[in-house]
Amino acid sequence: MTDLHFAESLSRLGTESAFVVLARAGQLAAEGRDIINLGIGQPDFRTPEHIVEAGVKALRDGHHGYTPANGLPVLREAVAADLNTRHGVEVNPDNVVVVPGGKPTMFFAVMMFGEPGAEIMYPNPGFPIYESVIRYSGATPVPIALKEENGFAFSAEEVLAQITPRTRLIIINSPANPTGGVTPKDEIDKFVAGLADHPHVAVMSDEIYSQMLYGGRDHVSLLQYPEIRDRLIMLDGWSKTYAMTGWRLGYAVWPDACVDHVTRLCINDHSCVNASAQYAGLAALTGPQDEVRDMVAQFDKRREIIVRELNSLPGVRCADAAGAFYAFPNIECTGMTAMEAQNRFLDEAGVATVAGTSFGRFGEGYVRFSYANSAENILRAIERIRAIL
Ligand SMILES: Cc1ncc(COP(=O)(O)O)c(C=O)c1O
């Protein structure tokens, strides 16, 4: 018989429901059900072979020890060069901090600024970890409501209007999970211009889907605004772009004022990132990019299929998905709540999706479909859902 006394803060920590759906889908599949998984947020492609080889070679070459807490210098230089190629910006490799995935950057940024009395703004519906870690830090989460009628882009005016003297950090994410929304450049311009009146506010821009935009759209990186570089944390990584979710490798560009703090957080948390994963990440950035282009072209084809087919379902309306690999249809006219739809799609149709409410309260009435699955499976999934609707 134990009598454990857990910290009160644990009760405020949320989770990522996609992992719960994944577990349930796996359980049903183990019982012999034919489950089509449109719930998971990871590319259904293998990591390109030359990247895998670089990771294996690093192990064979004896890269078995600790590395610098902020990442291998050669990798941080490659990140800076890649950002220069993709976004046309100068980045000092000393401002790049390599971490195990995309999530640690958000955790560290929120730990750095969040405490009782502070306010942190975050997209809602949005990646659930933002709200979870803001609550965990004791700060007050202030949602930025993303609306279907704006293509799920954020409104600069609405964000700026919510800033108070207690606002410490604003989190934005474009292209976005779970909506596939992309915030247009003129809105970002307005947002950055408005920040001039609020020098006490830092920004974390989650750009993990920066290479997944469709319909001729170009990615706008917040790094392209020199006027906020001294308070911008720009998060990106390898998980989505190079189909490397399991390698656990990501990075952020931090402003000078934060670099020592985040490095200390890294040392306290994980010491440094797995060495072979970093060599694999180096090969990813410096090697051929054609497999990335092929993967994005495939996502684009599936995107067209899923948006068209979802719009053909009774009671379902799906906005054009501009980026990432998610469609976020409105299902209100089916009469189901988001959670009912998630459960019925899984239990009755054998299709795993994620209720919009898993991404915050403004996700009610929506369901997230990931199209990181074959066109054939997407079509089968839609036909099964059509049958139950
Ligand atoms: C918006 C967003 N940011 C960050 C992450 C986390 O990426 P990682 O798996 O590299 O931690 C995800 C993963 O789904 C995401 O959707």
Tab-separated table of N, CA and C and ligand atoms in Angstrom, residues 16 41 101-104 106 127 130 173 177 206 208-209 235 239-240 245 248-249 326, ligand 1:
chain	number	residue	atom	x	y	z
A	16	GLU	N	-1.726	14.701	-25.445
A	16	GLU	CA	-2.010	14.791	-26.873
A	16	GLU	C	-2.905	13.614	-27.216
A	41	GLY	N	-0.418	12.011	-36.778
A	41	GLY	CA	0.233	13.182	-37.368
A	41	GLY	C	1.666	12.916	-37.760
A	101	GLY	N	13.489	16.741	-30.839
A	101	GLY	CA	12.154	16.880	-31.436
A	101	GLY	C	11.681	18.316	-31.422
A	102	GLY	N	10.425	18.490	-31.875
A	102	GLY	CA	9.841	19.830	-31.872
A	102	GLY	C	9.349	20.224	-30.486
A	103	LYS	N	8.840	19.237	-29.741
A	103	LYS	CA	8.195	19.547	-28.463
A	103	LYS	C	9.098	20.201	-27.421
A	104	PRO	N	10.374	19.769	-27.252
A	104	PRO	CA	11.164	20.381	-26.179
A	104	PRO	C	11.268	21.900	-26.311
A	106	MET	N	8.994	23.975	-27.335
A	106	MET	CA	7.798	24.631	-26.774
A	106	MET	C	7.794	24.524	-25.251
A	127	PHE	N	-2.161	22.884	-31.628
A	127	PHE	CA	-1.426	21.728	-31.109
A	127	PHE	C	-1.640	21.667	-29.591
A	130	TYR	N	0.601	23.039	-26.459
A	130	TYR	CA	0.764	24.448	-26.054
A	130	TYR	C	-0.045	24.727	-24.778
A	173	ASN	N	1.421	29.367	-35.111
A	173	ASN	CA	1.758	28.131	-35.827
A	173	ASN	C	1.153	28.184	-37.225
A	177	ASN	N	-1.353	22.769	-37.363
A	177	ASN	CA	-1.995	21.552	-36.890
A	177	ASN	C	-3.052	22.043	-35.887
A	206	ASP	N	5.928	28.386	-34.381
A	206	ASP	CA	6.113	26.956	-34.634
A	206	ASP	C	5.981	26.736	-36.137
A	208	ILE	N	7.091	23.994	-37.879
A	208	ILE	CA	7.477	22.595	-38.133
A	208	ILE	C	6.948	22.097	-39.494
A	209	TYR	N	5.869	22.743	-40.007
A	209	TYR	CA	5.341	22.341	-41.329
A	209	TYR	C	5.777	23.312	-42.431
A	235	LEU	N	10.696	27.755	-34.145
A	235	LEU	CA	10.803	26.297	-33.972
A	235	LEU	C	10.652	25.602	-35.324
A	239	SER	N	11.203	16.189	-38.026
A	239	SER	CA	10.180	15.146	-37.884
A	239	SER	C	9.274	15.021	-39.103
A	240	LYS	N	8.721	16.144	-39.535
A	240	LYS	CA	7.718	16.099	-40.601
A	240	LYS	C	8.398	16.156	-41.970
A	245	THR	N	9.976	11.295	-37.437
A	245	THR	CA	9.340	11.513	-36.131
A	245	THR	C	9.973	10.680	-35.015
A	248	ARG	N	13.611	11.691	-33.065
A	248	ARG	CA	13.585	12.746	-32.041
A	248	ARG	C	14.687	13.773	-32.275
A	249	LEU	N	14.419	14.650	-33.226
A	249	LEU	CA	15.394	15.676	-33.584
A	249	LEU	C	14.658	16.933	-34.038
A	326	TYR	N	-3.233	17.913	-42.872
A	326	TYR	CA	-4.487	17.711	-42.152
A	326	TYR	C	-5.635	18.415	-42.861
B	1	LIG	C1	2.456	22.030	-34.770
B	1	LIG	C2	3.391	21.000	-34.256
B	1	LIG	N1	4.494	21.384	-33.619
B	1	LIG	C3	5.359	20.505	-33.120
B	1	LIG	C4	5.142	19.153	-33.230
B	1	LIG	C5	6.075	18.213	-32.536
B	1	LIG	O1	6.981	17.604	-33.331
B	1	LIG	P1	7.956	16.506	-32.735
B	1	LIG	O2	7.340	15.190	-33.020
B	1	LIG	O3	9.217	16.726	-33.529
B	1	LIG	O4	8.161	16.740	-31.286
B	1	LIG	C6	4.025	18.694	-33.911
B	1	LIG	C7	3.766	17.246	-34.019
B	1	LIG	O5	2.723	16.778	-34.364
B	1	LIG	C8	3.118	19.650	-34.434
B	1	LIG	O6	2.014	19.270	-35.078
